[in-house]
Coordinates of C-alpha atoms in Angstrom, one line a residue:
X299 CA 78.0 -26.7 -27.8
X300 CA 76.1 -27.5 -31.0
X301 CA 77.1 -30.3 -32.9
X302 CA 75.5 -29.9 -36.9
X303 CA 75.2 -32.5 -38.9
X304 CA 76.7 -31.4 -42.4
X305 CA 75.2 -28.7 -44.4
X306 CA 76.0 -29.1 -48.3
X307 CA 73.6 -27.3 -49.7
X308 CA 71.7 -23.4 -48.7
X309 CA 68.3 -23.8 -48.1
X310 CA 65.5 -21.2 -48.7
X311 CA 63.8 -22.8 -45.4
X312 CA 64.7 -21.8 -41.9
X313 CA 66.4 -24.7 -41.4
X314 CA 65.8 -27.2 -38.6
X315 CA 62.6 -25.5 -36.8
X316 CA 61.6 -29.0 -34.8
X317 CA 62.5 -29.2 -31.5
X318 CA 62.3 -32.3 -29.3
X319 CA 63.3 -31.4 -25.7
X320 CA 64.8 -34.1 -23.6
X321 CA 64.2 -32.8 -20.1
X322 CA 65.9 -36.0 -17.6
X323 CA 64.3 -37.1 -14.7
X324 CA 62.3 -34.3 -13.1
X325 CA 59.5 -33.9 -11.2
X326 CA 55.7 -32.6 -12.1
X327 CA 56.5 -28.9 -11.4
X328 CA 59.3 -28.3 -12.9
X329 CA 58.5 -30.2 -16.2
X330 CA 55.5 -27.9 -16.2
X331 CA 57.9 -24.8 -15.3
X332 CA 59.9 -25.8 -18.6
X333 CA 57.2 -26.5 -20.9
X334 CA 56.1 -22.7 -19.7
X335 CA 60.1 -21.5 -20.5
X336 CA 59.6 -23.1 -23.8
X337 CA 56.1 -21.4 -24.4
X338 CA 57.9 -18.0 -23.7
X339 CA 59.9 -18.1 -27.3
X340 CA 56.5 -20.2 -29.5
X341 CA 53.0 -20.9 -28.9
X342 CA 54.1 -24.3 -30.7
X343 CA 54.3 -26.4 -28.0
X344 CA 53.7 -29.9 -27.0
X345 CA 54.4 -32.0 -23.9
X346 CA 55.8 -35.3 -24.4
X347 CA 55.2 -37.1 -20.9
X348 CA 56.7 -38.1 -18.8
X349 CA 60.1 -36.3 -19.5
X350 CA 60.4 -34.8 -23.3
X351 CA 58.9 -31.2 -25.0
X352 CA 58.4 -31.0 -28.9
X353 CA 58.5 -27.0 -30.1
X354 CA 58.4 -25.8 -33.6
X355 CA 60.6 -22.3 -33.7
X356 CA 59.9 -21.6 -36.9
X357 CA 58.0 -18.1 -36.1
X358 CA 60.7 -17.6 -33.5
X359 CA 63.6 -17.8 -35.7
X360 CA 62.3 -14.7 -37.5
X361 CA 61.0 -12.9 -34.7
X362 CA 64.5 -13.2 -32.5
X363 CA 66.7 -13.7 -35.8
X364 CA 68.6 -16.7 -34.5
X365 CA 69.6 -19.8 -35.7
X366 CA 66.9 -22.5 -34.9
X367 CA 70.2 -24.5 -32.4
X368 CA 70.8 -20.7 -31.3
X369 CA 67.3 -20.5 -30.0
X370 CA 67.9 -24.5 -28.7
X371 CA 71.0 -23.3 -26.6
X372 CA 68.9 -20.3 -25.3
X373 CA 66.5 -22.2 -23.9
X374 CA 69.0 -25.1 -22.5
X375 CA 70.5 -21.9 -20.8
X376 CA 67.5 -21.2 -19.0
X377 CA 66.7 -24.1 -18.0
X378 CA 69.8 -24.7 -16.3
X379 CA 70.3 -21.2 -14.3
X380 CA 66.1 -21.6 -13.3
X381 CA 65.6 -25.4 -12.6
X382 CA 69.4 -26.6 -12.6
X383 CA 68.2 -28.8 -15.3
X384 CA 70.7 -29.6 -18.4
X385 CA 68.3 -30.1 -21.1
X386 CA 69.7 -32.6 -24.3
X387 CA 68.1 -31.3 -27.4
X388 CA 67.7 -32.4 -31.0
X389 CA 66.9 -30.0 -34.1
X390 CA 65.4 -31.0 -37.3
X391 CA 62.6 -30.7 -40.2
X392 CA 60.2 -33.0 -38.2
X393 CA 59.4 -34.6 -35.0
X394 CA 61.3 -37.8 -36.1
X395 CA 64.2 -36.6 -37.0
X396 CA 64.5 -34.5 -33.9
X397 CA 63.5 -37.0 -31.3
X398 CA 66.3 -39.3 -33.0
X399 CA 68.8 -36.5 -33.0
X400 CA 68.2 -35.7 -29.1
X401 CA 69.3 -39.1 -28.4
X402 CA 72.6 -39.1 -30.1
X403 CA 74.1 -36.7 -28.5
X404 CA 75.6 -36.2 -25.1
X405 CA 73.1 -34.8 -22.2
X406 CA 73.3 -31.3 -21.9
X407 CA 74.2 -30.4 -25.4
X408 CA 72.4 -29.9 -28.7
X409 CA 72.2 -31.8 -32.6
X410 CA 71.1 -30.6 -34.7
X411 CA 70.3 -32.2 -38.2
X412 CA 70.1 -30.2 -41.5
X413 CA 66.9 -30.5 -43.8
X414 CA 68.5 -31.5 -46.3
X415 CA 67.8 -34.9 -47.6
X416 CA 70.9 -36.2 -48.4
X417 CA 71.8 -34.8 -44.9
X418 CA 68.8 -36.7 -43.4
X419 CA 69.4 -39.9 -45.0
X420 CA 73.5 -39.6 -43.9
X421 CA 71.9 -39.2 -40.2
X422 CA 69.4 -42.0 -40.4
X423 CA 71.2 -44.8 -41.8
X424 CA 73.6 -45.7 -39.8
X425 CA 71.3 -45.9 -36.9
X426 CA 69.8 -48.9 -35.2
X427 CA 66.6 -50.2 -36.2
X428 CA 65.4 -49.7 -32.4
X429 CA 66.6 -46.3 -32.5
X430 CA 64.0 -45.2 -35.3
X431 CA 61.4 -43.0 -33.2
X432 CA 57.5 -44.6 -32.5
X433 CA 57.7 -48.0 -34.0
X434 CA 58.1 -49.6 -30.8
X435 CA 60.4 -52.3 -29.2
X436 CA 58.5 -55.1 -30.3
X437 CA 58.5 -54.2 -34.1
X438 CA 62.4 -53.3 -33.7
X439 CA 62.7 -56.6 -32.8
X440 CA 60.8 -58.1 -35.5
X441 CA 62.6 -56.1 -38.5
X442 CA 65.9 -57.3 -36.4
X443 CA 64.7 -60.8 -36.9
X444 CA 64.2 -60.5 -40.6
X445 CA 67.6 -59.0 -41.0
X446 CA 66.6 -55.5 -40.7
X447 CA 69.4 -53.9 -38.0
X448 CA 69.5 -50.6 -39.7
X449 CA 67.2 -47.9 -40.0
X450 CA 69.6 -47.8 -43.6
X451 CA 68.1 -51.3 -44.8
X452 CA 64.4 -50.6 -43.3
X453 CA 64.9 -47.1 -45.9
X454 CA 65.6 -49.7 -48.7
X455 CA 63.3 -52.2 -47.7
X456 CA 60.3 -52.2 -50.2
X457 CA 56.8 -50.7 -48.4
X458 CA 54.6 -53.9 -49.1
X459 CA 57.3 -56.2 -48.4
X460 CA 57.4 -54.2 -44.6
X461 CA 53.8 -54.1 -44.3
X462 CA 54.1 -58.2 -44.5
X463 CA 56.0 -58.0 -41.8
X464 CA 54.6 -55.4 -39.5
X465 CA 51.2 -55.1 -40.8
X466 CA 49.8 -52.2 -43.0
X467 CA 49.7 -49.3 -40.8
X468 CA 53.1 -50.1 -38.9
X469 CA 54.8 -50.7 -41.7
X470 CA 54.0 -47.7 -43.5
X471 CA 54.9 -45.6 -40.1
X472 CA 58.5 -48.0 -40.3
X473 CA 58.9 -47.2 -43.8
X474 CA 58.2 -42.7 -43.7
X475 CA 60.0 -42.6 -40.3
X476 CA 63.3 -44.7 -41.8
X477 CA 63.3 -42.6 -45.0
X478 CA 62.5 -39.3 -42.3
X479 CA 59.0 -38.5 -43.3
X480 CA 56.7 -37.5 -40.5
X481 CA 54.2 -35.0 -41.8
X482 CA 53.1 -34.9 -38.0
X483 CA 53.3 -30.9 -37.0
X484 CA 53.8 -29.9 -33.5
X485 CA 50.2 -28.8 -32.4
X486 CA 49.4 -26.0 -29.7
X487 CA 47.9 -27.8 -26.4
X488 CA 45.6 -25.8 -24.0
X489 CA 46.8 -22.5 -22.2
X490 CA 49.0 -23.8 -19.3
X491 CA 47.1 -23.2 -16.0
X492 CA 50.2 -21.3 -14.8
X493 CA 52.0 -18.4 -16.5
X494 CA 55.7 -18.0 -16.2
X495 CA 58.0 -14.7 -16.7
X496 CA 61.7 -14.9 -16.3
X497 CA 65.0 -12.7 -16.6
X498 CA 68.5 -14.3 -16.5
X499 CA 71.6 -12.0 -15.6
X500 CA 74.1 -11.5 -17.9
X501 CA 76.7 -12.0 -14.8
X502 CA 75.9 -12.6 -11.5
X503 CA 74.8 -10.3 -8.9
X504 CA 75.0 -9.9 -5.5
X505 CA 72.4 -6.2 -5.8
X506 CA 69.1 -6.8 -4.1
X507 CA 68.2 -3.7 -6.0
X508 CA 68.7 -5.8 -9.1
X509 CA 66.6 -8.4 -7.9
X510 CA 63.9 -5.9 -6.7
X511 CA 63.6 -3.9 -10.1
X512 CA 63.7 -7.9 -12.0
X513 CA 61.0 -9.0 -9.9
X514 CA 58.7 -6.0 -10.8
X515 CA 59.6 -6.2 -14.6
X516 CA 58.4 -9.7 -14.4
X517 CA 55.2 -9.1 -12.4
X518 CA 54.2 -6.3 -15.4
X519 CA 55.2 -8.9 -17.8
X520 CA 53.1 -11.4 -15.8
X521 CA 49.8 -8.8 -15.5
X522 CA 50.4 -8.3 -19.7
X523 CA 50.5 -12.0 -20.3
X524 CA 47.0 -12.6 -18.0
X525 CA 45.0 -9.6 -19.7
X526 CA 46.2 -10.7 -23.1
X527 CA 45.3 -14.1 -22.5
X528 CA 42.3 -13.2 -20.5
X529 CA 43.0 -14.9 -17.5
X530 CA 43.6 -14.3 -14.0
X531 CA 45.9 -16.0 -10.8
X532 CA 44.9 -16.8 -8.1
X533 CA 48.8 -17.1 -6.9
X534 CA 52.0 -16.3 -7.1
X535 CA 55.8 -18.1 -6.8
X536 CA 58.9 -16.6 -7.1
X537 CA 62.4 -19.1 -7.4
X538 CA 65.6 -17.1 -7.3
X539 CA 68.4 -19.0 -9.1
X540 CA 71.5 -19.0 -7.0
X541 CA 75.4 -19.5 -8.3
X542 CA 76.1 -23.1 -8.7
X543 CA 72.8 -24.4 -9.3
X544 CA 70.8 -24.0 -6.2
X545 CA 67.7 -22.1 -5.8
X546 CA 65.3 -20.5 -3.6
X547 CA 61.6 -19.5 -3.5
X548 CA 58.5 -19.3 -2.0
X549 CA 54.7 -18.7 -3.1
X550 CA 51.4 -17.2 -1.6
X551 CA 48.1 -17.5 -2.2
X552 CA 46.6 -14.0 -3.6
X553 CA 43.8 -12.1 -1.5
X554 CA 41.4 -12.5 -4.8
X555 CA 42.3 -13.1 -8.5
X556 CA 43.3 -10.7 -10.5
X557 CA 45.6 -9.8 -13.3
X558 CA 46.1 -6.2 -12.3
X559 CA 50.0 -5.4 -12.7
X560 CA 49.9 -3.5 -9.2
X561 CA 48.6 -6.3 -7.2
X562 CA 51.0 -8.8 -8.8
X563 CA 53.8 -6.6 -8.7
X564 CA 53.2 -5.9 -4.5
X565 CA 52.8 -9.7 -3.7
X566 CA 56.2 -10.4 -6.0
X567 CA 58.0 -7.8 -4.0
X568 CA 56.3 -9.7 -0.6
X569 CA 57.8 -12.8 -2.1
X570 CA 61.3 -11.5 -2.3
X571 CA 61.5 -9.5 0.6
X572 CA 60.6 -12.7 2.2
X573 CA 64.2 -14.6 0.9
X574 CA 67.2 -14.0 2.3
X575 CA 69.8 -12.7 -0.7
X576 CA 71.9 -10.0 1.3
X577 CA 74.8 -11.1 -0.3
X578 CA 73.7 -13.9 -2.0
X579 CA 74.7 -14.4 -5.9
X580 CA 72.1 -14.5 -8.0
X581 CA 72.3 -15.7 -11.4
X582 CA 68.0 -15.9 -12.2
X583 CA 64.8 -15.0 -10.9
X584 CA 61.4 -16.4 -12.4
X585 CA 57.7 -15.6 -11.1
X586 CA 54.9 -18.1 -11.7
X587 CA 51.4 -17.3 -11.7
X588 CA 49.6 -20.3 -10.6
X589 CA 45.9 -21.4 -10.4
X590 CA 44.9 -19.5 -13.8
X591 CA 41.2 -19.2 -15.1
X592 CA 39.2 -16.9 -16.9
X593 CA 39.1 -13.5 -16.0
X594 CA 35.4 -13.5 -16.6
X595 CA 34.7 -15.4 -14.1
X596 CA 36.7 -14.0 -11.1
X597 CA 37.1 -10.7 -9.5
X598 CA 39.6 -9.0 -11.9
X599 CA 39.9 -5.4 -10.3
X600 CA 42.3 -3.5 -9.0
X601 CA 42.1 -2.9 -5.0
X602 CA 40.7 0.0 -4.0
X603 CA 43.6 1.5 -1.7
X604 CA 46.4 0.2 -3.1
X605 CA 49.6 0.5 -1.0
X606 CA 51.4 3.8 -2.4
X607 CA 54.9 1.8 -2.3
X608 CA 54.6 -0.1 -5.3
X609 CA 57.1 1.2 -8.5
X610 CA 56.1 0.1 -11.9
X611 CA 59.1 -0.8 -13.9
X612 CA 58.3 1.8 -16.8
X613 CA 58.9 4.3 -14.3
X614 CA 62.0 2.8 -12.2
X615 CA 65.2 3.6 -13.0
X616 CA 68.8 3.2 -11.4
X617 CA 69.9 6.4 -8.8
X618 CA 72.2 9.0 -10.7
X619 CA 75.5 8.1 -9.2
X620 CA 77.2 11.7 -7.7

């Protein structure tokens, strides 16, 4: 459920393109498996450790024609059915404004906050000075003991007479962030050191045929990602998301690194003929490759003999029924 602040006015601009991610408790892996959903809709992507993910979907919004909370509530959707994680989200024109609007609202749902300034200042006011995003608790509590218990009356508050209080730099970084300036952009980190491809069902399905022919799009997806990137894996995982939020998977160390779609594609079909689904709803499947360097420097090629049962997906299609 989105919950928009009001929108007065139209807007030329995309509207609120800043992302911050609010991922809960979770451990190492799977933050690192969402930053990698994230990275699979913008390169604009930025880990906020130890739990939060800032993503600027301003390409995105063009290039999938959604709404930048549509785009929000696709990735919360993914998140859930691959990691059983309920992201809580918060959209804006910048990283402040988003972080802010991520924590007023419940968990698991998305605000977002229009870019227009009289929409901005309507969100920020009311708000607690110790709510305002990167001044710190011990400068929220030094505004509070001036009198300052708003991020409305910090807005007001004249910049020199702030800087007297907080010094030059924090002051200034109180006095942008309270009036929702933060020219900060969301900055590209390195390539992630594992590549993820993913597919969730539009219903649920109990077809291990389904499964199979999901598995081997990914692993072409996978091999296109690695050449593009020039990079190859050195391993493979596979997590199959189950109805009701549970999960299985397994991994496996590859016989030399490659990014050839064959060899991916036979290890992924390995992987899954290694689970037990007969009968088993499945609502997601998502294959990581793992331990990721330059192709360059590794052994890149395809195996000489490779085993005559792999099936591309371009060339896999459904049985004609009778």
């Amino acid at each position: 459920m989105v919950v928009p602040a009001q929108h007065q006015h139209p807007h030329p601009d995309p509207g609120p393109c800043v992302l911050y991610i609010r991922c809960g408790p979770v451990d190492r892996a799977t933050y690192a498996g969402l930053a990698e959903l994230v990275a699979q809709f913008t390169p604009l992507v930025e880990t906020v450790p130890p739990d939060a993910i800032l993503a600027d979907v301003r390409a995105a919004v063009r290039y999938f024609d959604r709404l930048p909370e549509q785009l929000a509530l696709m990735i919360g959707t993914r998140a859930t059915a691959l990691y059983d994680v309920r992201l809580t989200i918060g959209a804006a024109g910048n990283r402040t404004v988003a972080a802010m609007a991520a924590y007023d609202v419940r968990p698991g749902r998305v605000r977002a906050v229009d870019t227009d300034p009289e929409a901005v200042a309507d969100f920020l006011r009311p708000q607690p000075v110790e709510a305002l995003y990167g001044i710190g608790e011990a400068a929220a509590r030094t505004l509070a003991q001036h009198g300052l218990l708003t991020v409305g009356q910090v807005a007001v508050t004249l910049l020199p007479v702030l800087q007297g209080i907080l010094g030059a730099d924090t002051g200034r970084t109180a006095w942008e962030r309270a009036n929702g300036i933060d020219p900060h952009p969301v900055t590209a980190e390195a390539p992630p050191k594992s590549l993820t491809a993913d597919r969730l069902f539009n219903a649920d399905t109990v077809s291990t045929d389904a499964v199979r022919r999901s598995v081997l799009e990914l692993a072409d997806a996978l091999g296109r990602q690695l050449r593009g990137s020039g990079q190859a894996a050195s391993a493979l995982a596979l997590t199959v998301g189950l109805t009701g939020g549970s999960s299985l998977g397994r991994a496996r160390t590859l016989p030399a690194p490659t990014a050839h779609t064959a060899t991916l594609a036979d290890a992924a079909l390995d992987l899954c003929e290694g689970l037990t689904l007969r009968d088993t709803r499945v609502r997601a499947v998502a294959l990581r490759a793992e331990d990721l360097a330059p192709a360059a420097t590794r052994s890149d090629h395809p195996p000489t003999s490779p085993p005559a049962r792999t099936v591309m997906p371009a060339t896999l299609t459904d049985r004609p029924r009778r």
